[in-house]
Amino acid sequence: MMNSVPTQADERQRKAVALISGGLDSLLAARVMLEQGIHVEGINFFTGFCVEGHTHAIRKKDRAKPKRNNALWVAEQLGIKLHIVDVIEEYKSVLLNPSHGYGANMNPCLDCKGFMVHKALDWIREHNFDFIITGEVMGQRPMSQRKDTMPVVARESGAGDLLLRPLCAQHLPPTLPEREGWVDRDKLLDFSGRSRKPQMALAAEYGFEDYATPAGGCCFLTDANYSRKLVDMWQARGNREYELDDIMLLKVGRHVRPSPRFKLIIAREEGEVKFLQGYAYRYPTLKVTSHSGPIALLDGTPTQDDVQLAARIVARFSKGRNADQVTVDLHLPGDDQAQQLVVTPMPPEQISESWYI
Amino acid sequence: MANFQLDARRLLCPMPVIRTQDRVAELRTGDELTITCTDPGAAQDIPAWCRLNGHTVLSIEHDGDELMITVQVGTES
Ligand code: SF4
């Protein structure tokens, strides 16, 4: 798609919105534009699956480490404004019905990119900006950043030639900002392939250190374990609806499904205990009281027998694992009074490997 | 100038920032907003967001696991 040029030739400073994921590539892409005198603001879309502070905020061992939101950090490095947009609801249709399918796991990268660029297009129209930049590098990602798929994102998002990828622009046809001379094409880059070396060298040149290097991708959907838990949740429920709380809980604890009717989410350490406790208003919880032990949420529709079984499993993960009897409190949401269950911890050989999701 | 409250408890990063951003957009220069959060990351993220967007953090108070961050809306909201 060719976009028309404003007829009145004006010398005003051109404005670009940069998709900021929090990683190095978008940091560099925005930096390259700033160097060309473009006014850049960042936009970051929160789908609910992003690899951000979440798990760090939960696990106690990570609490000591300085926490930061990588997108905010990137914006601070660049000295640009950052707009964080909640797209949790809209993103559901991207994840549930991607027209280009999924990557290696539940990541619908190509549709996701198209969706985000489309949202950025809406944003620039609303805010009177001129074009969009991303940190994409040709050949970097198997799905969304291939030579043949990069035009798909530009086309399907509706952004067309308003979408500029400064890090690999030399491999792509000139976009409107290049043709109009808003940016100097000769100073754009020609990165390609999976090697990160050119980016690292450029980062060093600009003096960027300590940038985030997420393995795999920018979200949990590229993670095999996470994807498995997500699919398991959908299968168990018989539908693919989800809320933010559901997808957050998939990042926390040990997930054990002894039956299609229910699963347990068992805290692995103190931070997770606190986090799961916050869900007691919504889920039945099991807590070992006779010994020190974790808290577990019960998700699903367990029968009385299932609850007994669940209590025995939770007891297994407590300090009373070798005791004859362990007391487990069952709290139901909205009930002040706990029910006491006295159970024998399940022997390890009876906990099937296949129960671990 | 007025004081407003925002309950961002139980929300994890970056939701407290998003809620703050959306609420601040409705306020006027000089208004104060106190955000109550439980994600310790908010103590870094909300001030960082304020620095980027021209707002001022007036105070950060801790009360057990809760964090109260008071922000004064700047001119650029
Ligand atoms: S890794 Fe996740 S956020 Fe990134 S493009 Fe793929 S689906 Fe979208």
Tab-separated table of C-alpha atoms and ligand atoms in Angstrom:
chain	number	residue	atom	x	y	z
A	1	MET	CA	0.000	0.000	0.000
A	2	MET	CA	1.321	3.432	-0.951
A	3	ASN	CA	0.431	6.228	1.376
A	4	SER	CA	-0.076	9.704	0.020
A	5	VAL	CA	2.170	12.536	1.020
A	6	PRO	CA	0.782	15.665	2.641
A	7	THR	CA	0.511	18.170	-0.222
A	8	GLN	CA	1.781	21.114	1.728
A	9	ALA	CA	5.524	20.760	1.920
A	10	ASP	CA	6.326	21.454	5.523
A	11	GLU	CA	9.580	21.395	7.354
A	12	ARG	CA	8.179	20.314	10.674
A	13	GLN	CA	9.975	17.655	12.639
A	14	ARG	CA	8.634	14.258	11.662
A	15	LYS	CA	7.249	12.012	14.338
A	16	ALA	CA	7.522	8.254	14.610
A	17	VAL	CA	6.123	5.821	17.109
A	18	ALA	CA	8.444	2.935	17.926
A	19	LEU	CA	7.164	-0.466	18.984
A	20	ILE	CA	9.148	-1.055	22.149
A	21	SER	CA	9.306	-4.627	23.366
A	22	GLY	CA	12.011	-3.969	25.908
A	23	GLY	CA	14.671	-5.868	23.988
A	24	LEU	CA	17.797	-4.627	22.276
A	25	ASP	CA	16.448	-4.462	18.723
A	26	SER	CA	13.703	-1.961	19.389
A	27	LEU	CA	16.115	0.073	21.520
A	28	LEU	CA	18.530	0.330	18.603
A	29	ALA	CA	15.858	0.985	15.987
A	30	ALA	CA	14.523	3.921	17.984
A	31	ARG	CA	18.042	5.204	18.621
A	32	VAL	CA	18.843	5.165	14.895
A	33	MET	CA	15.754	7.287	14.259
A	34	LEU	CA	16.578	9.756	17.022
A	35	GLU	CA	19.945	10.213	15.425
A	36	GLN	CA	18.225	11.311	12.252
A	37	GLY	CA	16.366	14.021	14.114
A	38	ILE	CA	13.026	12.232	14.204
A	39	HIS	CA	10.775	12.814	17.228
A	40	VAL	CA	10.247	9.321	18.611
A	41	GLU	CA	7.804	8.081	21.223
A	42	GLY	CA	7.528	4.471	22.279
A	43	ILE	CA	4.504	2.236	22.428
A	44	ASN	CA	4.398	-1.059	24.272
A	45	PHE	CA	1.514	-3.480	24.034
A	46	PHE	CA	0.671	-5.613	27.036
A	47	THR	CA	-0.975	-8.854	25.929
A	48	GLY	CA	-0.835	-10.545	29.329
A	49	PHE	CA	1.793	-12.981	28.063
A	50	CYS	CA	4.713	-10.572	27.961
A	51	VAL	CA	7.886	-11.581	29.739
A	52	GLU	CA	7.998	-8.767	32.206
A	53	GLY	CA	8.341	-8.336	35.915
A	54	HIS	CA	5.582	-10.867	36.676
A	55	THR	CA	7.453	-13.931	37.692
A	56	HIS	CA	10.207	-11.814	39.141
A	57	ALA	CA	7.688	-10.046	41.300
A	58	ILE	CA	6.353	-13.367	42.490
A	59	ARG	CA	9.335	-15.526	43.309
A	60	LYS	CA	11.030	-14.565	46.506
A	61	LYS	CA	14.527	-15.405	45.365
A	62	ASP	CA	14.077	-12.859	42.596
A	63	ARG	CA	12.807	-10.159	44.917
A	64	ALA	CA	16.305	-9.226	45.942
A	65	LYS	CA	17.304	-8.494	42.350
A	66	PRO	CA	16.515	-5.039	41.086
A	67	LYS	CA	13.311	-5.271	39.143
A	68	ARG	CA	12.510	-3.196	36.184
A	69	ASN	CA	10.107	-3.081	33.360
A	70	ASN	CA	12.308	-3.465	30.306
A	71	ALA	CA	10.175	-1.281	28.063
A	72	LEU	CA	10.332	1.560	30.604
A	73	TRP	CA	14.067	1.021	30.930
A	74	VAL	CA	14.524	1.251	27.161
A	75	ALA	CA	12.478	4.456	27.028
A	76	GLU	CA	14.629	5.940	29.779
A	77	GLN	CA	17.806	5.037	27.930
A	78	LEU	CA	16.454	6.814	24.895
A	79	GLY	CA	14.882	9.700	26.776
A	80	ILE	CA	11.550	9.189	25.021
A	81	LYS	CA	7.973	8.941	26.227
A	82	LEU	CA	6.482	5.495	26.523
A	83	HIS	CA	2.826	4.609	26.152
A	84	ILE	CA	1.898	1.216	27.550
A	85	VAL	CA	-1.323	-0.096	26.106
A	86	ASP	CA	-3.444	-2.841	27.606
A	87	VAL	CA	-4.498	-5.096	24.712
A	88	ILE	CA	-5.389	-8.144	26.808
A	89	GLU	CA	-8.977	-8.368	25.527
A	90	GLU	CA	-8.268	-7.642	21.870
A	91	TYR	CA	-5.317	-9.994	21.844
A	92	LYS	CA	-7.557	-12.980	22.579
A	93	SER	CA	-8.767	-13.208	18.995
A	94	VAL	CA	-5.150	-13.046	17.783
A	95	LEU	CA	-4.139	-15.934	19.991
A	96	LEU	CA	-7.273	-18.003	19.453
A	97	ASN	CA	-7.656	-17.645	15.684
A	98	PRO	CA	-4.350	-16.735	14.071
A	99	SER	CA	-4.781	-16.798	10.308
A	100	HIS	CA	-1.110	-17.698	9.891
A	101	GLY	CA	-1.095	-20.325	12.619
A	102	TYR	CA	1.381	-20.813	15.434
A	103	GLY	CA	5.146	-20.987	15.679
A	104	ALA	CA	6.990	-23.736	17.500
A	105	ASN	CA	4.680	-23.331	20.511
A	106	MET	CA	1.496	-21.345	21.056
A	107	ASN	CA	3.079	-18.174	19.663
A	108	PRO	CA	1.080	-16.642	16.809
A	109	CYS	CA	3.987	-14.341	15.942
A	110	LEU	CA	2.993	-13.304	12.455
A	111	ASP	CA	-0.565	-12.386	13.387
A	112	CYS	CA	0.714	-10.812	16.592
A	113	LYS	CA	3.102	-8.515	14.726
A	114	GLY	CA	0.377	-7.549	12.277
A	115	PHE	CA	-1.968	-6.814	15.147
A	116	MET	CA	0.554	-4.650	16.982
A	117	VAL	CA	1.525	-2.676	13.903
A	118	HIS	CA	-2.157	-2.171	13.157
A	119	LYS	CA	-2.699	-0.851	16.697
A	120	ALA	CA	0.291	1.441	16.215
A	121	LEU	CA	-1.247	2.671	12.971
A	122	ASP	CA	-4.456	3.589	14.800
A	123	TRP	CA	-2.325	5.337	17.387
A	124	ILE	CA	-0.331	7.457	14.917
A	125	ARG	CA	-3.543	8.507	13.189
A	126	GLU	CA	-5.049	9.544	16.478
A	127	HIS	CA	-1.939	11.387	17.612
A	128	ASN	CA	-0.889	12.907	14.332
A	129	PHE	CA	2.374	11.032	13.965
A	130	ASP	CA	3.944	10.283	10.603
A	131	PHE	CA	5.181	6.721	10.643
A	132	ILE	CA	5.888	3.557	12.618
A	133	ILE	CA	9.189	1.876	13.354
A	134	THR	CA	9.972	-1.583	14.658
A	135	GLY	CA	13.203	-3.303	15.598
A	136	GLU	CA	12.627	-6.214	13.255
A	137	VAL	CA	15.655	-7.765	11.610
A	138	MET	CA	15.281	-9.816	8.488
A	139	GLY	CA	15.780	-13.518	9.074
A	140	GLN	CA	16.005	-13.130	12.824
A	141	ARG	CA	12.866	-15.003	13.820
A	142	PRO	CA	11.607	-18.083	12.049
A	143	MET	CA	8.042	-16.904	11.660
A	144	SER	CA	7.491	-13.182	11.593
A	145	GLN	CA	10.844	-11.833	10.460
A	146	ARG	CA	11.482	-13.692	7.235
A	147	LYS	CA	11.975	-11.990	3.881
A	148	ASP	CA	8.647	-13.330	2.695
A	149	THR	CA	6.699	-12.562	5.868
A	150	MET	CA	7.899	-9.033	6.537
A	151	PRO	CA	5.751	-7.620	3.713
A	152	VAL	CA	2.808	-9.592	5.155
A	153	VAL	CA	3.000	-7.609	8.394
A	154	ALA	CA	3.180	-4.306	6.487
A	155	ARG	CA	0.247	-5.283	4.282
A	156	GLU	CA	-2.080	-6.955	6.742
A	157	SER	CA	-1.596	-4.324	9.417
A	158	GLY	CA	-2.672	-1.693	6.917
A	159	ALA	CA	0.488	0.301	7.635
A	160	GLY	CA	2.007	-0.357	4.201
A	161	ASP	CA	4.919	1.946	3.531
A	162	LEU	CA	4.423	3.835	6.784
A	163	LEU	CA	6.192	0.934	8.460
A	164	LEU	CA	9.950	1.411	8.593
A	165	ARG	CA	12.398	-1.139	9.985
A	166	PRO	CA	15.580	0.875	10.497
A	167	LEU	CA	17.749	-2.152	11.319
A	168	CYS	CA	17.166	-3.934	8.014
A	169	ALA	CA	15.687	-1.189	5.807
A	170	GLN	CA	18.422	-1.594	3.210
A	171	HIS	CA	17.073	-5.040	2.381
A	172	LEU	CA	13.538	-3.752	1.886
A	173	PRO	CA	11.908	-1.435	-0.645
A	174	PRO	CA	12.069	2.241	0.355
A	175	THR	CA	9.218	3.313	2.594
A	176	LEU	CA	7.450	6.651	2.525
A	177	PRO	CA	9.726	8.272	5.151
A	178	GLU	CA	12.724	7.279	3.006
A	179	ARG	CA	11.239	8.361	-0.307
A	180	GLU	CA	10.208	11.685	1.130
A	181	GLY	CA	13.619	12.272	2.629
A	182	TRP	CA	12.326	12.445	6.199
A	183	VAL	CA	14.983	9.883	6.945
A	184	ASP	CA	18.200	9.208	5.110
A	185	ARG	CA	18.032	5.683	3.697
A	186	ASP	CA	21.808	5.535	3.391
A	187	LYS	CA	22.117	5.774	7.142
A	188	LEU	CA	19.705	2.938	7.767
A	189	LEU	CA	21.057	-0.539	8.380
A	190	ASP	CA	21.250	-3.839	6.588
A	191	PHE	CA	21.197	-6.349	9.417
A	192	SER	CA	19.995	-9.824	8.586
A	193	GLY	CA	20.156	-13.331	9.935
A	194	ARG	CA	20.157	-14.801	13.381
A	195	SER	CA	23.498	-13.513	14.559
A	196	ARG	CA	23.220	-10.927	17.311
A	197	LYS	CA	26.735	-9.617	16.774
A	198	PRO	CA	25.863	-6.552	14.637
A	199	GLN	CA	23.281	-5.481	17.215
A	200	MET	CA	25.734	-5.964	20.050
A	201	ALA	CA	28.366	-3.961	18.219
A	202	LEU	CA	25.919	-1.138	17.576
A	203	ALA	CA	24.808	-1.231	21.205
A	204	ALA	CA	28.435	-0.862	22.267
A	205	GLU	CA	28.855	2.034	19.863
A	206	TYR	CA	25.894	3.810	21.426
A	207	GLY	CA	27.074	2.926	24.925
A	208	PHE	CA	24.088	0.746	25.822
A	209	GLU	CA	24.844	-1.827	28.467
A	210	ASP	CA	22.784	-4.147	30.588
A	211	TYR	CA	19.996	-4.488	28.032
A	212	ALA	CA	17.535	-7.369	28.280
A	213	THR	CA	18.241	-10.471	26.249
A	214	PRO	CA	15.147	-12.640	26.540
A	215	ALA	CA	15.710	-16.140	25.205
A	216	GLY	CA	13.258	-17.261	22.573
A	217	GLY	CA	11.027	-14.276	22.238
A	218	CYS	CA	9.215	-11.452	23.852
A	219	CYS	CA	6.462	-13.508	25.413
A	220	PHE	CA	5.616	-16.662	27.313
A	221	LEU	CA	3.803	-18.113	24.314
A	222	THR	CA	7.182	-19.077	22.840
A	223	ASP	CA	7.861	-21.189	25.921
A	224	ALA	CA	7.075	-24.901	25.577
A	225	ASN	CA	6.181	-25.460	29.240
A	226	TYR	CA	3.956	-22.441	29.361
A	227	SER	CA	2.211	-23.389	26.122
A	228	ARG	CA	1.579	-26.892	27.438
A	229	LYS	CA	-0.114	-25.501	30.542
A	230	LEU	CA	-2.214	-23.166	28.459
A	231	VAL	CA	-3.437	-25.957	26.187
A	232	ASP	CA	-4.084	-28.186	29.207
A	233	MET	CA	-6.213	-25.441	30.767
A	234	TRP	CA	-8.287	-25.072	27.624
A	235	GLN	CA	-8.736	-28.816	27.256
A	236	ALA	CA	-9.793	-29.261	30.857
A	237	ARG	CA	-12.324	-26.452	30.621
A	238	GLY	CA	-13.686	-27.515	27.269
A	239	ASN	CA	-13.314	-24.007	25.895
A	240	ARG	CA	-10.535	-21.564	25.143
A	241	GLU	CA	-11.723	-18.597	27.113
A	242	TYR	CA	-9.269	-17.027	29.516
A	243	GLU	CA	-8.858	-14.064	31.817
A	244	LEU	CA	-5.695	-12.272	32.876
A	245	ASP	CA	-5.706	-14.118	36.216
A	246	ASP	CA	-5.782	-17.472	34.416
A	247	ILE	CA	-2.766	-16.734	32.290
A	248	MET	CA	-0.854	-15.274	35.206
A	249	LEU	CA	-1.477	-18.387	37.278
A	250	LEU	CA	0.086	-20.489	34.532
A	251	LYS	CA	3.379	-18.740	35.310
A	252	VAL	CA	3.321	-19.680	38.964
A	253	GLY	CA	3.821	-22.869	40.974
A	254	ARG	CA	3.877	-26.543	40.185
A	255	HIS	CA	0.848	-27.612	38.145
A	256	VAL	CA	-0.318	-31.158	38.876
A	257	ARG	CA	-3.343	-32.702	37.160
A	258	PRO	CA	-4.299	-36.088	38.606
A	259	SER	CA	-7.703	-36.063	36.879
A	260	PRO	CA	-9.420	-34.293	33.995
A	261	ARG	CA	-11.746	-32.800	36.624
A	262	PHE	CA	-9.161	-30.742	38.480
A	263	LYS	CA	-5.597	-29.667	38.853
A	264	LEU	CA	-3.522	-28.368	41.726
A	265	ILE	CA	-1.301	-25.321	41.616
A	266	ILE	CA	1.229	-25.870	44.368
A	267	ALA	CA	3.475	-23.064	45.593
A	268	ARG	CA	7.194	-23.831	45.363
A	269	GLU	CA	8.455	-21.141	47.668
A	270	GLU	CA	7.439	-18.271	49.902
A	271	GLY	CA	6.856	-15.706	47.190
A	272	GLU	CA	4.517	-18.083	45.408
A	273	VAL	CA	2.722	-18.880	48.676
A	274	LYS	CA	1.892	-15.190	49.036
A	275	PHE	CA	0.876	-14.853	45.447
A	276	LEU	CA	-1.419	-17.891	45.484
A	277	GLN	CA	-2.913	-16.804	48.798
A	278	GLY	CA	-4.169	-13.751	46.932
A	279	TYR	CA	-6.425	-16.070	44.927
A	280	ALA	CA	-8.121	-17.695	47.935
A	281	TYR	CA	-11.170	-15.538	47.275
A	282	ARG	CA	-11.653	-17.347	43.972
A	283	TYR	CA	-10.278	-20.864	44.360
A	284	PRO	CA	-10.547	-23.512	47.073
A	285	THR	CA	-7.166	-23.726	48.779
A	286	LEU	CA	-5.393	-26.515	50.610
A	287	LYS	CA	-2.831	-25.763	53.291
A	288	VAL	CA	-0.912	-28.204	55.440
A	289	THR	CA	-1.286	-27.088	59.064
A	290	SER	CA	0.290	-29.890	61.098
A	291	HIS	CA	3.667	-29.402	59.407
A	292	SER	CA	5.220	-26.634	57.445
A	293	GLY	CA	4.208	-26.893	53.849
A	294	PRO	CA	2.963	-25.114	50.789
A	295	ILE	CA	-0.401	-23.748	49.842
A	296	ALA	CA	-2.164	-25.148	46.795
A	297	LEU	CA	-5.073	-23.892	44.717
A	298	LEU	CA	-7.659	-26.342	43.439
A	299	ASP	CA	-8.767	-25.515	39.939
A	300	GLY	CA	-11.698	-27.333	38.350
A	301	THR	CA	-14.647	-29.291	39.708
A	302	PRO	CA	-13.199	-31.864	42.102
A	303	THR	CA	-15.425	-34.432	43.838
A	304	GLN	CA	-15.101	-35.193	47.577
A	305	ASP	CA	-12.757	-38.062	46.734
A	306	ASP	CA	-10.721	-35.767	44.494
A	307	VAL	CA	-10.300	-33.315	47.375
A	308	GLN	CA	-8.957	-36.132	49.557
A	309	LEU	CA	-6.551	-37.123	46.808
A	310	ALA	CA	-5.488	-33.497	46.354
A	311	ALA	CA	-4.858	-33.143	50.094
A	312	ARG	CA	-2.673	-36.257	50.041
A	313	ILE	CA	-0.636	-34.825	47.171
A	314	VAL	CA	-0.201	-31.482	48.914
A	315	ALA	CA	0.855	-33.338	52.087
A	316	ARG	CA	3.505	-35.037	49.984
A	317	PHE	CA	5.052	-31.646	49.281
A	318	SER	CA	5.094	-30.661	52.968
A	319	LYS	CA	7.631	-31.339	55.711
A	320	GLY	CA	5.225	-34.038	56.905
A	321	ARG	CA	5.816	-36.124	53.783
A	322	ASN	CA	7.014	-39.091	55.826
A	323	ALA	CA	4.480	-38.768	58.647
A	324	ASP	CA	1.594	-41.225	59.020
A	325	GLN	CA	-0.935	-38.464	59.182
A	326	VAL	CA	-0.945	-34.858	58.120
A	327	THR	CA	-3.632	-32.251	58.704
A	328	VAL	CA	-4.634	-30.203	55.697
A	329	ASP	CA	-7.039	-27.265	55.882
A	330	LEU	CA	-9.480	-26.836	53.046
A	331	HIS	CA	-10.693	-23.263	52.595
A	332	LEU	CA	-13.577	-22.623	50.272
A	333	PRO	CA	-13.971	-19.168	48.764
A	334	GLY	CA	-16.300	-17.062	50.885
A	335	ASP	CA	-16.132	-19.458	53.842
A	336	ASP	CA	-14.510	-18.216	57.054
A	337	GLN	CA	-14.256	-21.665	58.518
A	338	ALA	CA	-11.732	-24.156	57.158
A	339	GLN	CA	-12.514	-27.861	56.945
A	340	GLN	CA	-9.829	-30.064	58.438
A	341	LEU	CA	-8.767	-33.090	56.478
A	342	VAL	CA	-6.503	-35.671	58.069
A	343	VAL	CA	-4.699	-37.628	55.371
A	344	THR	CA	-1.762	-39.889	54.707
A	345	PRO	CA	0.764	-38.251	52.381
A	346	MET	CA	0.787	-39.878	48.989
A	347	PRO	CA	3.855	-42.069	48.460
A	348	PRO	CA	6.063	-40.644	45.689
A	349	GLU	CA	5.713	-43.714	43.492
A	350	GLN	CA	1.970	-43.123	43.305
A	351	ILE	CA	2.392	-39.619	41.936
A	352	SER	CA	2.473	-40.261	38.232
A	353	GLU	CA	4.976	-38.326	36.154
A	354	SER	CA	2.179	-37.699	33.674
A	355	TRP	CA	0.332	-35.627	36.265
A	356	TYR	CA	2.916	-32.866	36.044
A	357	ILE	CA	1.846	-30.404	33.408
B	1	MET	CA	-6.259	20.439	42.656
B	2	ALA	CA	-7.709	17.297	44.118
B	3	ASN	CA	-6.609	14.000	45.609
B	4	PHE	CA	-7.536	10.724	44.030
B	5	GLN	CA	-7.001	7.081	44.932
B	6	LEU	CA	-6.259	4.096	42.745
B	7	ASP	CA	-6.402	0.516	43.952
B	8	ALA	CA	-3.820	-1.518	42.030
B	9	ARG	CA	-3.419	-4.262	44.617
B	10	ARG	CA	-2.769	-7.785	43.358
B	11	LEU	CA	-1.952	-6.451	39.907
B	12	LEU	CA	1.441	-7.346	38.566
B	13	CYS	CA	3.796	-5.305	36.443
B	14	PRO	CA	2.984	-3.601	34.127
B	15	MET	CA	-0.702	-3.394	35.073
B	16	PRO	CA	-0.184	-0.913	37.947
B	17	VAL	CA	1.633	1.381	35.489
B	18	ILE	CA	-1.098	1.010	32.874
B	19	ARG	CA	-3.830	1.778	35.414
B	20	THR	CA	-1.830	4.773	36.665
B	21	GLN	CA	-1.276	6.036	33.132
B	22	ASP	CA	-4.956	5.711	32.234
B	23	ARG	CA	-6.092	7.399	35.453
B	24	VAL	CA	-3.563	10.234	35.170
B	25	ALA	CA	-4.816	10.906	31.631
B	26	GLU	CA	-8.177	11.853	33.161
B	27	LEU	CA	-6.690	14.186	35.793
B	28	ARG	CA	-5.529	17.765	35.675
B	29	THR	CA	-2.147	19.345	36.264
B	30	GLY	CA	-1.454	19.548	39.972
B	31	ASP	CA	-3.898	16.779	40.936
B	32	GLU	CA	-2.528	14.076	43.187
B	33	LEU	CA	-3.086	10.373	42.765
B	34	THR	CA	-2.236	7.782	45.391
B	35	ILE	CA	-1.786	4.308	43.977
B	36	THR	CA	-1.916	1.337	46.336
B	37	CYS	CA	-0.025	-1.679	44.976
B	38	THR	CA	1.324	-5.011	46.127
B	39	ASP	CA	3.802	-5.702	43.316
B	40	PRO	CA	7.128	-4.444	44.661
B	41	GLY	CA	8.168	-3.734	41.067
B	42	ALA	CA	5.741	-0.806	41.065
B	43	ALA	CA	8.192	1.085	43.289
B	44	GLN	CA	10.549	1.202	40.280
B	45	ASP	CA	8.091	1.215	37.411
B	46	ILE	CA	5.710	3.982	38.466
B	47	PRO	CA	8.525	6.472	39.214
B	48	ALA	CA	10.198	5.522	35.895
B	49	TRP	CA	6.946	6.111	34.054
B	50	CYS	CA	6.535	9.454	35.864
B	51	ARG	CA	10.061	10.566	34.915
B	52	LEU	CA	9.365	9.787	31.270
B	53	ASN	CA	6.051	11.524	31.186
B	54	GLY	CA	6.669	14.632	33.252
B	55	HIS	CA	4.912	13.746	36.505
B	56	THR	CA	6.335	13.930	40.010
B	57	VAL	CA	6.453	11.211	42.640
B	58	LEU	CA	5.681	12.932	45.947
B	59	SER	CA	6.077	9.937	48.227
B	60	ILE	CA	6.444	6.166	48.416
B	61	GLU	CA	5.233	4.562	51.631
B	62	HIS	CA	5.297	0.946	52.691
B	63	ASP	CA	2.684	-0.664	54.889
B	64	GLY	CA	3.435	-4.368	55.244
B	65	ASP	CA	3.159	-5.784	51.754
B	66	GLU	CA	1.352	-2.735	50.472
B	67	LEU	CA	2.967	0.163	48.756
B	68	MET	CA	1.413	3.625	48.498
B	69	ILE	CA	2.829	5.811	45.761
B	70	THR	CA	1.623	9.392	45.501
B	71	VAL	CA	2.044	11.094	42.171
B	72	GLN	CA	1.447	14.693	41.211
B	73	VAL	CA	0.230	15.190	37.671
B	74	GLY	CA	2.533	17.319	35.532
B	75	THR	CA	1.658	19.561	32.663
B	76	GLU	CA	2.181	17.053	29.880
B	77	SER	CA	-0.442	14.441	30.715
C	1	SF4	S1	6.959	-13.746	20.793
C	1	SF4	FE1	4.897	-13.311	21.557
C	1	SF4	S2	4.754	-11.057	21.628
C	1	SF4	FE2	6.522	-11.573	20.319
C	1	SF4	S3	5.669	-11.616	18.233
C	1	SF4	FE3	5.582	-13.719	19.006
C	1	SF4	S4	3.533	-13.928	19.892
C	1	SF4	FE4	3.938	-11.719	19.662
